[in-house]
Short mmCIF file of C-alpha atoms in Angstrom, two decimals:
data_model
loop_
_atom_site.label_atom_id
_atom_site.label_comp_id
_atom_site.label_asym_id
_atom_site.label_seq_id
_atom_site.Cartn_x
_atom_site.Cartn_y
_atom_site.Cartn_z
CA MET A 604 -4.10 0.58 10.64
CA ARG A 605 -2.14 -2.13 8.86
CA ILE A 606 0.52 -4.28 10.42
CA LEU A 607 3.24 -5.63 8.15
CA VAL A 608 5.19 -8.73 9.15
CA VAL A 609 8.65 -8.38 7.61
CA ASP A 610 11.67 -10.71 7.62
CA ASP A 611 15.22 -9.54 8.40
CA VAL A 612 15.97 -8.68 4.75
CA GLY A 613 12.80 -6.62 4.27
CA ASN A 614 10.53 -9.12 2.50
CA ILE A 615 6.89 -8.67 3.49
CA LEU A 616 5.57 -11.98 4.76
CA GLY A 617 2.07 -10.80 5.59
CA VAL A 618 -0.22 -7.81 6.03
CA PHE A 619 -2.82 -7.79 8.81
CA SER A 620 -5.45 -5.43 10.15
CA SER A 621 -5.60 -7.18 13.52
CA GLU A 622 -2.79 -7.13 16.09
CA ASP A 623 -3.67 -10.66 17.21
CA GLU A 624 -3.47 -12.08 13.68
CA ALA A 625 -0.12 -10.37 13.07
CA TYR A 626 1.26 -11.57 16.40
CA ASN A 627 0.14 -15.18 15.84
CA PHE A 628 1.56 -15.18 12.31
CA ALA A 629 4.87 -13.74 13.57
CA LYS A 630 5.06 -16.39 16.31
CA GLU A 631 4.65 -19.16 13.73
CA LYS A 632 7.37 -17.68 11.52
CA MET A 633 9.72 -17.35 14.51
CA LYS A 634 9.14 -21.03 15.31
CA GLU A 635 10.40 -21.70 11.77
CA GLY A 636 13.60 -19.89 12.74
CA LYS A 637 12.94 -16.63 10.90
CA LYS A 638 13.84 -13.24 12.32
CA ILE A 639 10.70 -11.12 12.18
CA HIS A 640 9.88 -7.42 12.47
CA LEU A 641 6.44 -5.86 12.79
CA LYS A 642 5.80 -2.50 11.12
CA VAL A 643 2.66 -0.51 11.77
CA GLN A 644 1.26 1.65 8.99
CA ARG A 645 -1.39 4.15 9.99
CA GLU A 646 -4.11 4.80 7.46
CA ARG A 647 -4.11 8.28 6.05
CA LEU A 648 -5.79 10.10 3.21
CA LEU A 649 -3.72 11.82 0.53
CA ALA A 650 -4.73 14.33 -2.13
CA LEU A 651 -2.96 13.86 -5.46
CA ASP A 652 -2.99 16.19 -8.44
CA LYS A 653 -3.54 14.92 -11.99
CA LYS A 654 0.18 14.07 -12.29
CA GLY A 655 0.11 12.01 -9.07
CA LYS A 656 1.97 14.60 -6.97
CA GLU A 657 0.93 14.73 -3.31
CA ILE A 658 -0.74 18.06 -2.57
CA GLY A 659 -2.39 17.35 0.78
CA GLU A 660 -2.68 14.89 3.67
CA PHE A 661 -5.72 14.41 5.91
CA LYS A 662 -6.61 12.58 9.10
CA ASN A 663 -10.27 12.06 8.24
CA VAL A 664 -12.66 11.86 5.31
CA GLU A 665 -14.40 15.15 6.14
CA GLU A 666 -11.16 17.15 5.81
CA ALA A 667 -10.32 15.40 2.54
CA TYR A 668 -13.80 16.01 1.12
CA GLU A 669 -13.71 19.75 1.96
CA PHE A 670 -10.29 20.04 0.31
CA LEU A 671 -11.59 18.20 -2.75
CA LYS A 672 -14.65 20.47 -3.03
CA ASP A 673 -12.45 23.59 -2.89
CA LYS A 674 -10.06 22.27 -5.55
CA VAL A 675 -12.94 21.27 -7.85
CA LYS A 676 -14.41 24.78 -7.52
CA GLU A 677 -11.00 26.10 -8.62
CA GLY A 678 -11.18 23.83 -11.69
CA GLU A 679 -8.42 21.45 -10.61
CA LYS A 680 -8.51 17.68 -11.06
CA VAL A 681 -7.74 16.00 -7.74
CA ARG A 682 -7.78 12.42 -6.45
CA ILE A 683 -8.07 11.40 -2.82
CA VAL A 684 -6.44 8.04 -2.11
CA ILE A 685 -6.70 5.88 0.99
CA GLY A 686 -3.54 5.00 2.84
CA ASN A 687 -0.20 5.53 1.25
CA LYS A 688 0.54 5.54 -2.46
CA ASP A 689 2.15 2.11 -2.40
CA PHE A 690 1.70 -0.41 -5.19
CA TYR A 691 1.65 -4.02 -3.96
CA VAL A 692 2.93 -6.84 -6.19
CA THR A 693 1.41 -10.20 -5.24
CA ASP A 694 1.60 -13.72 -6.61
CA ASP A 695 -1.44 -15.74 -7.66
CA THR A 696 -2.03 -16.94 -4.09
CA GLY A 697 -2.00 -13.41 -2.62
CA ASN A 698 1.48 -13.45 -1.07
CA ILE A 699 3.04 -9.98 -1.19
CA LEU A 700 6.27 -10.09 -3.17
CA GLY A 701 7.07 -6.39 -3.02
CA VAL A 702 5.82 -2.92 -2.15
CA PHE A 703 6.74 0.02 -4.38
CA SER A 704 6.17 3.75 -4.28
CA SER A 705 5.75 4.12 -8.03
CA GLU A 706 3.81 2.32 -10.72
CA ASP A 707 6.95 2.00 -12.88
CA GLU A 708 8.93 0.29 -10.10
CA ALA A 709 6.07 -2.14 -9.47
CA TYR A 710 5.70 -2.85 -13.20
CA ASN A 711 9.44 -3.52 -13.69
CA PHE A 712 9.51 -5.83 -10.66
CA ALA A 713 6.41 -7.66 -11.92
CA LYS A 714 8.00 -8.11 -15.37
CA GLU A 715 11.05 -9.74 -13.78
CA LYS A 716 8.90 -12.07 -11.69
CA MET A 717 6.83 -13.03 -14.75
CA LYS A 718 10.05 -13.95 -16.57
CA GLU A 719 10.57 -16.44 -13.71
CA GLY A 720 7.20 -17.95 -14.63
CA LYS A 721 5.19 -16.49 -11.74
CA LYS A 722 1.63 -15.24 -12.13
CA ILE A 723 1.65 -11.69 -10.82
CA ARG A 724 -0.88 -9.06 -9.83
CA ILE A 725 -0.26 -5.37 -9.09
CA ILE A 726 -2.59 -3.75 -6.57
CA ALA A 727 -2.75 0.03 -6.92
CA PRO A 728 -3.59 2.45 -4.11
CA ALA A 729 -7.30 2.55 -3.35
CA GLU A 730 -9.02 5.67 -4.63
CA LEU A 731 -11.62 7.24 -2.42
CA TYR A 732 -12.71 10.23 -4.50
CA THR A 733 -11.88 11.40 -7.99
CA LYS A 734 -13.08 14.68 -9.42
#
């Protein structure tokens, strides 16, 4: 489970795996006068075909692995990714500047930020299995 701390216009201020850390961070931001929202993202496993299209969703690794084995036997190329398919754009200190559902959106956003002179990093979805 991930907890996102988001301001009132949708900017992600922090991502936490602990409720206590998220709560303490949100309290500090509220003391600064910011309006804060907490969003909980449950971890899930997704199966993607070779074009990146979602072809399955699983609650645990065992289900995902069985699906992967069956697809490989059928000769299909499948990837299992952890969590959602979001691409995170961060600055050089690790602050999240944006979250995007496609690589192209993340890349275009990163290009704009680099024009502003920022050092940028794109973090792709974590891959669990690839066959």
